[in-house]
Coordinates of C-alpha atoms and ligand atoms in Angstrom, one line a residue:
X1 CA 72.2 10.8 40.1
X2 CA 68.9 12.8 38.7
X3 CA 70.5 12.3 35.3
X4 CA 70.0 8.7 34.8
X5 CA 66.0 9.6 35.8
X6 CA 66.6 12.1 33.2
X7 CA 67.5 9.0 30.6
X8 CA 64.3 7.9 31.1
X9 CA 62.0 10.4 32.3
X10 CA 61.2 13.8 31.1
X11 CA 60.5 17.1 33.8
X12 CA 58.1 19.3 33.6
X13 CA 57.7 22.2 35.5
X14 CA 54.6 24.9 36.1
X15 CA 55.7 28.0 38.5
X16 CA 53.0 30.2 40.8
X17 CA 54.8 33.2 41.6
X18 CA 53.4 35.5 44.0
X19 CA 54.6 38.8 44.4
X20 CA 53.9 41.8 46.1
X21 CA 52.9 44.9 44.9
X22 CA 54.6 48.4 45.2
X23 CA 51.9 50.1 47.1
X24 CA 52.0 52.1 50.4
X25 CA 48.9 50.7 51.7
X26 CA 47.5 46.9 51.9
X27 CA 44.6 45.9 49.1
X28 CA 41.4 46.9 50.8
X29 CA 42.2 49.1 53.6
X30 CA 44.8 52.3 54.1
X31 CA 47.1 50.5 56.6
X32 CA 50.4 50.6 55.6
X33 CA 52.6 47.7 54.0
X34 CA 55.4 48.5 55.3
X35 CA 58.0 45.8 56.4
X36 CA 59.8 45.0 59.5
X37 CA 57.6 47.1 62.0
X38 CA 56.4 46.1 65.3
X39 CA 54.2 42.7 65.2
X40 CA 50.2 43.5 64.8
X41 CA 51.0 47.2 64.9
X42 CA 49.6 47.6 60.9
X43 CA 46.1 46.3 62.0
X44 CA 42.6 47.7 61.6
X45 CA 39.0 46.3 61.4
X46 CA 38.9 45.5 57.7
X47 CA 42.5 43.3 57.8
X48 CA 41.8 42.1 60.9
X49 CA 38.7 40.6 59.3
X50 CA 36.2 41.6 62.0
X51 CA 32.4 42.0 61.2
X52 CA 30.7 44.9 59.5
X53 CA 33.5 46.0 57.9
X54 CA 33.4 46.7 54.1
X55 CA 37.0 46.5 51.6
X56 CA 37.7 49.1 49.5
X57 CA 39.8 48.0 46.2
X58 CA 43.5 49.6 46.3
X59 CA 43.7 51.7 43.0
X60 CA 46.9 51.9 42.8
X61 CA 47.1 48.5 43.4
X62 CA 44.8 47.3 40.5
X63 CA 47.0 49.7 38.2
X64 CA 50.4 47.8 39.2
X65 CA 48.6 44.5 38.1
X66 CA 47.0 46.0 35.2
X67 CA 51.0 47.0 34.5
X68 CA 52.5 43.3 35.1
X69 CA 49.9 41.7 33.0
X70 CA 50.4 43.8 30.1
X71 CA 54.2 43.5 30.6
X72 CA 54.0 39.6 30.3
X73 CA 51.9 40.1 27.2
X74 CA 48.8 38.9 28.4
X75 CA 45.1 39.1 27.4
X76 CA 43.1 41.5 29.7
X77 CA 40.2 40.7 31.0
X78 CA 37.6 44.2 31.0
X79 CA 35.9 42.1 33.4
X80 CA 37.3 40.1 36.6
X81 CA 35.8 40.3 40.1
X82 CA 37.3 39.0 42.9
X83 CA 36.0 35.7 45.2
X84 CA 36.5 34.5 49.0
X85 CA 39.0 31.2 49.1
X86 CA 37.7 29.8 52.1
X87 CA 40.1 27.7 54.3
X88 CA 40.2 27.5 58.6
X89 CA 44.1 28.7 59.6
X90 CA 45.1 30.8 62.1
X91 CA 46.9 33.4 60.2
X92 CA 43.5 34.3 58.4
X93 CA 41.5 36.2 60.2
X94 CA 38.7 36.7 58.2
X95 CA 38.4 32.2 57.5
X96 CA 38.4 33.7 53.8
X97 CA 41.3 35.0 51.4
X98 CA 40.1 37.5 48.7
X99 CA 41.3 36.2 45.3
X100 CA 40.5 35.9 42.1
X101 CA 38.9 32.5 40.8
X102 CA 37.2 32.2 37.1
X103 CA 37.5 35.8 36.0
X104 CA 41.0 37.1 36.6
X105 CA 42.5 40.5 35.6
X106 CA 44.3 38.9 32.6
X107 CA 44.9 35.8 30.9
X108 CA 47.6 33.6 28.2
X109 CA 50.7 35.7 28.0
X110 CA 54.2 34.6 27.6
X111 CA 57.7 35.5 29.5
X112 CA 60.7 35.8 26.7
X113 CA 63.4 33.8 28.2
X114 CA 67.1 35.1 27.6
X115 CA 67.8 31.3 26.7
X116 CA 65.1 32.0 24.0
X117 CA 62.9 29.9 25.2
X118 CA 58.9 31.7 26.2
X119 CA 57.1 29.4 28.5
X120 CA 53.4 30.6 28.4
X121 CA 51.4 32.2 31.5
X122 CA 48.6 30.8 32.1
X123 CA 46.8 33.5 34.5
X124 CA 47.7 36.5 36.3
X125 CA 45.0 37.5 39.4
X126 CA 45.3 39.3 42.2
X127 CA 44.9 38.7 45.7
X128 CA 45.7 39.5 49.6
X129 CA 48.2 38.2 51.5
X130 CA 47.4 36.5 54.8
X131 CA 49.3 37.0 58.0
X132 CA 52.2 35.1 59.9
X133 CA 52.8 32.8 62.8
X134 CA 55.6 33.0 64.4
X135 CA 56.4 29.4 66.3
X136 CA 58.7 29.4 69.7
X137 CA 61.0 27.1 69.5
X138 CA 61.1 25.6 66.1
X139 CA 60.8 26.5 62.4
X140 CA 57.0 25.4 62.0
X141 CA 54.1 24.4 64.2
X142 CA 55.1 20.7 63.9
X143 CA 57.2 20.8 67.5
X144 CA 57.0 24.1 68.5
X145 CA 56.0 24.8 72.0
X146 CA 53.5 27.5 71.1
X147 CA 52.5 29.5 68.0
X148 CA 51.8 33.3 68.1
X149 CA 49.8 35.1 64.8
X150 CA 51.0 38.7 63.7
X151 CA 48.8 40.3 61.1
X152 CA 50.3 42.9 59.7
X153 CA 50.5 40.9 56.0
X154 CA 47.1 39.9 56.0
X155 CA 45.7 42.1 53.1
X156 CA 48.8 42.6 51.6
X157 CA 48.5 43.2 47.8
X158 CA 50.1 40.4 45.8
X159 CA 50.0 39.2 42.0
X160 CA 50.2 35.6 41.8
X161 CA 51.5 34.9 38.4
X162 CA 50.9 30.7 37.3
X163 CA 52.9 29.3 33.9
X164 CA 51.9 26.6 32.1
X165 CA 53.8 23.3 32.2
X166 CA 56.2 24.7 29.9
X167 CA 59.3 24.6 31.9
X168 CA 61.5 21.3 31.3
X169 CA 64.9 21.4 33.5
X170 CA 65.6 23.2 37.1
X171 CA 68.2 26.2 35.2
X172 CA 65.3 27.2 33.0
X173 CA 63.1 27.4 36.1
X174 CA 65.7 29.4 38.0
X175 CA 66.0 31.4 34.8
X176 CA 62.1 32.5 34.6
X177 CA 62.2 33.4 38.5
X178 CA 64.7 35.4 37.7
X179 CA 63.6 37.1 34.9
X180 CA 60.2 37.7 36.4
X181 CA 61.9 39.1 39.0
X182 CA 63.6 41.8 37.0
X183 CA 60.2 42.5 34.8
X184 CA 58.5 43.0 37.9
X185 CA 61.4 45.4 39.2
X186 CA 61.9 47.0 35.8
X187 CA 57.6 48.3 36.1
X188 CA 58.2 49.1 38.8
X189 CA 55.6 47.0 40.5
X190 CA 57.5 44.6 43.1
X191 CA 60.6 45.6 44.6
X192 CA 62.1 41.6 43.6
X193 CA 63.1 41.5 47.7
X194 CA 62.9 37.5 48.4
X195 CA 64.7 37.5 51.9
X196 CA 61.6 39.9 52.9
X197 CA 59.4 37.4 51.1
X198 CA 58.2 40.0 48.0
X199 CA 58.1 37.0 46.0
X200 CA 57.3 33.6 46.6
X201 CA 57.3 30.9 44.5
X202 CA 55.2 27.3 44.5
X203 CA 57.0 24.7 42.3
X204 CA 54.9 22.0 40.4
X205 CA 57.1 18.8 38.9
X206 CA 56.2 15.9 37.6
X207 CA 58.1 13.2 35.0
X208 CA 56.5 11.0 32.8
X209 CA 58.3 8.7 30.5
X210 CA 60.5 9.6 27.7
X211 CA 58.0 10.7 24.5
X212 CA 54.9 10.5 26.2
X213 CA 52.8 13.1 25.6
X214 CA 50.5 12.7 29.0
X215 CA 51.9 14.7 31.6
X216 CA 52.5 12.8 35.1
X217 CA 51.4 13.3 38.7
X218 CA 52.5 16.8 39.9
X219 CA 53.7 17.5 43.7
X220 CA 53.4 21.2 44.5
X221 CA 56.3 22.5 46.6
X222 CA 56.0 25.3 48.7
X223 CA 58.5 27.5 50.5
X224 CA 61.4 27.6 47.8
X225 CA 62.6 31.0 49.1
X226 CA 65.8 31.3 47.2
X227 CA 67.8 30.6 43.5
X228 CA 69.4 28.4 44.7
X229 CA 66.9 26.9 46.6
X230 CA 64.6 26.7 43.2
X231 CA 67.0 24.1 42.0
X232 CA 67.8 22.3 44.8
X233 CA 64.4 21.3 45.4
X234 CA 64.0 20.0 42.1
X235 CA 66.7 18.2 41.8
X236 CA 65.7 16.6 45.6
X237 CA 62.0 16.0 43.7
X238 CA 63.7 14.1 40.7
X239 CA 65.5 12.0 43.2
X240 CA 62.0 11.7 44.6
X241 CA 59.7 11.0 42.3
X242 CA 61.7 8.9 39.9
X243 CA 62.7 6.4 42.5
X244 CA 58.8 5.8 43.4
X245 CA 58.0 5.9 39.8
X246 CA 61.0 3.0 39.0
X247 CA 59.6 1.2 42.5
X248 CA 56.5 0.8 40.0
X249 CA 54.7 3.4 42.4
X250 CA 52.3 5.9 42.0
X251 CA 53.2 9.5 42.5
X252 CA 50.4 11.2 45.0
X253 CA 49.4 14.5 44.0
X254 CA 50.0 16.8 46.9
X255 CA 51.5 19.9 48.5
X256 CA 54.9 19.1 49.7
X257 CA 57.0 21.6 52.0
X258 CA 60.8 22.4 50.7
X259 CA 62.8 22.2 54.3
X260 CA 66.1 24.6 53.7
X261 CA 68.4 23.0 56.5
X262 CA 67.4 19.5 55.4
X263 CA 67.4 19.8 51.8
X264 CA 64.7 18.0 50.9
X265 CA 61.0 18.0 50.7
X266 CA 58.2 16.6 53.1
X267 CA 54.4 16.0 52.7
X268 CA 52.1 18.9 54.3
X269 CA 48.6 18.2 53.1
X270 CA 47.1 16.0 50.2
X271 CA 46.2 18.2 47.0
X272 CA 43.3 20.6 47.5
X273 CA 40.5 20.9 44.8
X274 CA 39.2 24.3 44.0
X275 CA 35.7 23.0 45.2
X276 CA 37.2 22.6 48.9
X277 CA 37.2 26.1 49.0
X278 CA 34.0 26.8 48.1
X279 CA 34.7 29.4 46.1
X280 CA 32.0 32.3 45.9
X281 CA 32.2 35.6 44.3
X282 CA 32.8 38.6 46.9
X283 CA 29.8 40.1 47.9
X284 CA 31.8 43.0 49.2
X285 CA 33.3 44.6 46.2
X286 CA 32.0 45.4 42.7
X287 CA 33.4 43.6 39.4
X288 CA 36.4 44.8 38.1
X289 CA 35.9 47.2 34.6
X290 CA 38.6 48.2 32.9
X291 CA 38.3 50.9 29.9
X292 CA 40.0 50.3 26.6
X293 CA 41.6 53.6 27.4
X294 CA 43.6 52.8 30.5
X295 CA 44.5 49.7 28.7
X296 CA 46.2 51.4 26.1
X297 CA 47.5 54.2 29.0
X298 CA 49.0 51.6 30.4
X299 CA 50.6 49.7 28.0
X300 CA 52.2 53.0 26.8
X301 CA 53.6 53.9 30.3
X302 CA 55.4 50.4 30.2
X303 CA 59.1 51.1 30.6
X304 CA 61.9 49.5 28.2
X305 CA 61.7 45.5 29.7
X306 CA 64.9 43.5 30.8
X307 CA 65.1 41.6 27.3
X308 CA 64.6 44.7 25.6
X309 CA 67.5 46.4 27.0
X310 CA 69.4 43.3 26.4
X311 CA 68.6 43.9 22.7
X312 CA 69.5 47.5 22.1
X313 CA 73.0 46.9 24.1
X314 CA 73.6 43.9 22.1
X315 CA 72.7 45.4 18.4
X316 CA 72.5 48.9 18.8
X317 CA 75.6 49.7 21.1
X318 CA 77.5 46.7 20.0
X319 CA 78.2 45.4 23.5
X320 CA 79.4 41.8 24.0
X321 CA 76.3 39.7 25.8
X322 CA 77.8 39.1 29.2
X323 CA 78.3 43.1 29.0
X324 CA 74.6 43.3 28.5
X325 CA 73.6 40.9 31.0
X326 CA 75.9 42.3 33.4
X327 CA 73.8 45.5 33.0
X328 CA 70.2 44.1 33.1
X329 CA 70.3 42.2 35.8
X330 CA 71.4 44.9 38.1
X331 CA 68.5 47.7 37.8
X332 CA 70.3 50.1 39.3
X333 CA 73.7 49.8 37.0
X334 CA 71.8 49.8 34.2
X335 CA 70.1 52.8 35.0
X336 CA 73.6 54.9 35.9
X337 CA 75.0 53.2 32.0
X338 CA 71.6 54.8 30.6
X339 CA 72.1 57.9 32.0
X340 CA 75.9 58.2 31.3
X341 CA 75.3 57.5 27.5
X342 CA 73.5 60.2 27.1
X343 CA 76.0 62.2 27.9
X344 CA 79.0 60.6 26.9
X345 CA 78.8 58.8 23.3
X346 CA 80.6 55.6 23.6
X347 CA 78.4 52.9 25.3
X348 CA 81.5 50.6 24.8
X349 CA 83.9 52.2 26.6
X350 CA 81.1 53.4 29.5
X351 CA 80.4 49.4 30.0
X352 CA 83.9 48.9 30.4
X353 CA 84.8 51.2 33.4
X354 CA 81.4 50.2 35.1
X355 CA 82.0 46.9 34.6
X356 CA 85.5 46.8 35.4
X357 CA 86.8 49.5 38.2
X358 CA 83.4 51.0 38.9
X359 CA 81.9 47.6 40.1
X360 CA 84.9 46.4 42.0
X361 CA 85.2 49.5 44.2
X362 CA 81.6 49.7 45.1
X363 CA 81.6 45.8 46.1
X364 CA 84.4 46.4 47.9
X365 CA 82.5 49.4 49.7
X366 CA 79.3 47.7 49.7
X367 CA 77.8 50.6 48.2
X368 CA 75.4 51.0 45.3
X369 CA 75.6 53.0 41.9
X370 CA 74.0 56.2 43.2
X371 CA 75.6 56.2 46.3
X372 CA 78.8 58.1 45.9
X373 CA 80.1 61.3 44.7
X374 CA 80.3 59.7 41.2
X375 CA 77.0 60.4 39.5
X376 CA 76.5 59.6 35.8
X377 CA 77.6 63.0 34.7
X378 CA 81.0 62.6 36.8
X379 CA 81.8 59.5 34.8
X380 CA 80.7 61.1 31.7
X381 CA 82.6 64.6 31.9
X382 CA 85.9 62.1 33.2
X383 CA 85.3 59.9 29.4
X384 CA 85.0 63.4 27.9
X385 CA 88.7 64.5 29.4
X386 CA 90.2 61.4 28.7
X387 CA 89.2 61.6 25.1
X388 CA 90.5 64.9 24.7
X389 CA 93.9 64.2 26.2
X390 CA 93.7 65.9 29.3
X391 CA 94.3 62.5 31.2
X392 CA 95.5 59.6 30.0
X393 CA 92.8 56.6 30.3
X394 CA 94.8 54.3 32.6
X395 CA 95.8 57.1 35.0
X396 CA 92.1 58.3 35.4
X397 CA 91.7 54.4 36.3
X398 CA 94.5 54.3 38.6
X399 CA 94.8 58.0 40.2
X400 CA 91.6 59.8 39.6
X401 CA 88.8 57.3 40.1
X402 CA 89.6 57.1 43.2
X403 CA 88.7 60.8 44.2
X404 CA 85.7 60.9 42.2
X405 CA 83.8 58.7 44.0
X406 CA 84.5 61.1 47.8
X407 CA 85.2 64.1 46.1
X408 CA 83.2 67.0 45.6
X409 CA 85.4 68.5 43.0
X410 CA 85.3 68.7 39.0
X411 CA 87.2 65.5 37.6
X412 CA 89.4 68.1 36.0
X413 CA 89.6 70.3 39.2
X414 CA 91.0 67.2 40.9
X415 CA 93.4 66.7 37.8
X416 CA 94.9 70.2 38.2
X417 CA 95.1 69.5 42.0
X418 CA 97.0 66.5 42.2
X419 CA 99.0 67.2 39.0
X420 CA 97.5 64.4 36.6
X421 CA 97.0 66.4 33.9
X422 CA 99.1 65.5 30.4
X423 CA 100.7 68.4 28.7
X424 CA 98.7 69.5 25.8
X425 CA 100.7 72.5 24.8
X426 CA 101.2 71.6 20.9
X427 CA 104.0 74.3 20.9
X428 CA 105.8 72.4 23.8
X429 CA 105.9 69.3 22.6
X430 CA 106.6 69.9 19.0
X431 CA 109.9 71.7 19.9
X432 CA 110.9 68.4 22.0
X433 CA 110.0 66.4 19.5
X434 CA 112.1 68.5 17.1
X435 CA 114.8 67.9 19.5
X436 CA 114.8 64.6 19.7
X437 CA 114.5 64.0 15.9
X438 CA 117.9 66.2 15.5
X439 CA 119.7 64.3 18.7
X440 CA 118.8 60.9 17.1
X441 CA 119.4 62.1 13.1
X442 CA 120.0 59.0 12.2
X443 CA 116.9 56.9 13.4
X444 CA 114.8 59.9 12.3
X445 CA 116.2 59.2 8.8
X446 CA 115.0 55.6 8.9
X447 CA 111.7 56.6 10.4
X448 CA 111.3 58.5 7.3
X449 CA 112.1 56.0 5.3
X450 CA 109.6 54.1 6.2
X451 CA 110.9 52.0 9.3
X452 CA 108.3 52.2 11.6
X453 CA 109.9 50.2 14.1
X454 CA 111.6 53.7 14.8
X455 CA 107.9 55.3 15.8
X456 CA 107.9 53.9 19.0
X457 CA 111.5 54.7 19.7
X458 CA 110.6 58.2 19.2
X459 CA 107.6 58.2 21.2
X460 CA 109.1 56.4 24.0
X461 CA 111.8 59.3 24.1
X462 CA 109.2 61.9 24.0
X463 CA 106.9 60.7 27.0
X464 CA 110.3 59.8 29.2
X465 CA 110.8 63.2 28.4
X466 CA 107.4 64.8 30.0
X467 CA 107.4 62.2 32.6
X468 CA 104.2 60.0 30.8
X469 CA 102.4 63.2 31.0
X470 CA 102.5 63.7 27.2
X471 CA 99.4 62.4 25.3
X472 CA 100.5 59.7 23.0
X473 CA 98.2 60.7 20.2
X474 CA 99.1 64.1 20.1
X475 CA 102.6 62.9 20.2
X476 CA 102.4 60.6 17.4
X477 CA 100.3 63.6 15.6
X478 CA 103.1 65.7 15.4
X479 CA 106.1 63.4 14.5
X480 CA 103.7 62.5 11.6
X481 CA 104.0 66.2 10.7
X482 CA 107.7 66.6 11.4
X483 CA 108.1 63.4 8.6
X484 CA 106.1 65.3 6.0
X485 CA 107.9 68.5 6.5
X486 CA 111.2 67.6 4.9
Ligands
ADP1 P1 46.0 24.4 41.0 O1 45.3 25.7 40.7 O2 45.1 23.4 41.6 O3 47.3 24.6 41.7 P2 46.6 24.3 38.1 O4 46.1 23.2 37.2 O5 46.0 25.6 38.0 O6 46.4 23.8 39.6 O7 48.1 24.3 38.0 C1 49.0 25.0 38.8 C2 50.4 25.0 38.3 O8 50.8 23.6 38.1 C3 50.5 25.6 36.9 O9 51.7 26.4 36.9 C4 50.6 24.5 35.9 O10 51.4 24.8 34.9 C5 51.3 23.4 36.8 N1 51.0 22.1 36.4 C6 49.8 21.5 36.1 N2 50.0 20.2 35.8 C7 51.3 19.9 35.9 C8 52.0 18.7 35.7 N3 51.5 17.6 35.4 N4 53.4 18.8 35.9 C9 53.9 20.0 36.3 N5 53.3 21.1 36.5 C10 51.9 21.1 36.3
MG2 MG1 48.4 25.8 43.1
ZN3 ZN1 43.9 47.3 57.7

């Protein structure tokens, strides 16, 4: 349906991500951020906004900005100072949200998209959170039988991150949530948890005709709490918009609500200007001033970011690119292949088993990459006897494996325990081999001759003989050297 729209109208799409920041204690106070405990029990004066209280600016909080701004390539601002949003709801105490307004941290940055595209950021600023309501009886105030406020997230720290309208179909919005997500993860500075609401994400859409270059009416939509979600509600706002824009309507500028069990989107207040909230600087706490220096200490501290890693497995371990996504996009995976290969020098073949049998044992399990027996250095030292012939490659996947991940034993202690090992006694095997060439003369003779078809005869023989326990290489090693001999 949205795709005949799409024959005549163009998207466009500007996100406002908010996200939390990693810190143990909320923006201007010391109580703690942590999630899930008892309602109101995180409370004091300063969050719970009452008078004669002063803030005191988080640190550590101001560095994990300072952190996400540089990652998304932005401009720093050596000045910024925050401001009081006013607005009247119940979940804000204080009838003011600290923010950031004219001068924020940083400035024009860009996100790298991995479908190459690099929609720009517009602004990074930081603020605090506000707190909750929790309704009886329905999902929002709107036919709820009472409403109660818990204010443990009021003066939570979050970044909100805002793009500029440079985002033109749902996937590539999905795709910049996502990959904010892991930049944020990857610094360290948000933990990426959406079902605990870490991030949040405000869509703006609008469509204006096909080659116009004046953007249309936007509707803001709030409460997109999920991937999927993301394109569900703009697909639903497609529907939307383009049916009252062929109708000949006029698209009204305002915040809409996404409604998850409904699927669509309904109306909650017209468009705010800035100037509603008469927005004032914070009397409270002093400018922001950041030194060149911790600019530049910063920026070096930054950690290798999702796209790239994506490069260096791609070009510089010569994985395939679903491989290297694979690996990205789960932090913690990514982390255990890092670790392995420098230990164990085949990236390839480390991709593979994490990948393949690694991943489907642990999903099985519900377990994570650090949470069994099978640290990085397990997997590598198992690579390491593989490659030297001690095991073969698909019984370390089928028998060992297995025991690594419960076991608190060597790989090659549990090899000598449950009998995997291959025979590697040269001598042994070279007087089989011998053996076998005299018992079958005459296919030895046309090996020799250059029928090669008779190689795997002769290997087939040979592992039949040490019950598959004989390492093929070494096996094919020797009868090279038994055909030289004569
Ligand atoms: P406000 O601060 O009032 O929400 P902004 O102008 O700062 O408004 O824009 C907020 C977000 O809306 C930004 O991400 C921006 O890219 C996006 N946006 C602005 N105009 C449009 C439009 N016409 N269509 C889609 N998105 C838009
Ligand atoms: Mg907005
Ligand atoms: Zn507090």
């Amino acid at each position: 349906m949205s795709s005949s729209i799409l024959d005549k109208y163009e998207l466009v799409i500007g996100l406002e991500v908010h996200a939390q920041l990693k810190t143990k204690t909320k923006l201007f106070c010391a109580c703690s951020t942590e999630f899930g405990t008892d309602q109101n029990s995180n409370v004091c004066p300063i969050c719970l906004g009452l008078p004669g209280v002063l803030p005191v600016l988080n640190e550590n909080a101001l560095n994990l900005a300072l952190k996400a701004a540089l990652a998304l390539n932005c401009q720093i601002n050596l000045e910024s100072k925050f401001d009081r949003k006013q607005y009247f709801y119940p979940d804000l105490p204080k009838g003011y949200q600290i923010s950031q307004f004219d001068l924020p941290i940083a400035e024009w940055g860009t996100l790298k998209l991995p479908d190459g595209t690099s929609p720009r950021i517009r602004r990074v600023h930081m603020e605090e959170d506000a707190g909750k309501l929790v309704h009886a009886g329905a999902d929002r105030l709107h036919g709820s039988a009472y409403s109660l406020v818990d204010i443990n997230r009021a003066g939570t720290p979050l970044i909100e991150i805002v793009s500029e309208p440079d985002i033109f179909t749902a996937e590539q919005a999905k795709l910049y949530v996502q990959e904010l997500r892991l930049l944020l993860i990857y610094c360290d500075v948000c933990d990426g948890n959406l079902e605990e609401g870490s991030m949040r994400c405000d869509i703006n859409i609008s469509l204006k005709p096909k080659g116009s270059d004046k953007l249309g009416t936007r509707a803001e939509i709030k409460n997109v709490n999920s991937f999927r979600s993301i394109l569900r509600a703009i697909e639903y706002e497609i529907e939307r918009q383009g049916e009252i824009l062929e109708e000949g309507g006029k698209i009204v500028q305002e915040t809409r609500l996404w409604e998850e069990n409904k699927g669509c989107t309904f109306s909650m207040r017209s468009k705010e200007e800035a100037n509603d909230y008469r927005y004032f600087p914070e009397p409270d706490l002093k400018p922001i001033i950041l030194k060149a220096e911790q600019i530049e200490n910063t920026k070096a501290s930054l950690p290798l970011l999702p796209a790239q890693k994506r490069d260096i497995y791609l070009n510089k371990y010569n994985l395939n690119s679903e491989e290297a996504y694979i690996l990205v996009e789960d932090y913690e995976r990514g982390l255990f292949f890092d670790q392995c290969t420098q230990l164990f020098d085949n990236p390839k073949k480390i991709a593979g088993w994490l990948n393949g049998p690694i991943a489907a044992y642990l999903k099985e399990e519900k377990l994570g990459f650090f949470e069994t027996k099978l640290k990085p250095s397990v997997l590598a030292e198992t690579l390491k006897i593989v490659e030297a012939g001690l095991i073969s490659e698909s019984s370390a996947k089928k028998d060992l494996l297995s025991e690594l991940f419960i076991s608190d034993l060597s790989p090659s202690e549990i090899c000598e325990q449950k009998g995997l090992k291959q025979i590697s006694d040269e001598g042994a095997i070279l007087s089989e081999i011998k053996a076998l060439t005299e018992e079958f003369a005459g296919q030895f003779k046309e090996l020799k001759e250059g029928k090669d078809k008779m190689r795997s005869f002769f290997v087939g023989q040979a592992m039949k003989k040490f019950k598959g326990k004989a390492s093929p290489p070494l096996v094919n090693k020797l009868l090279d050297e038994l055909i030289k001999e004569v």
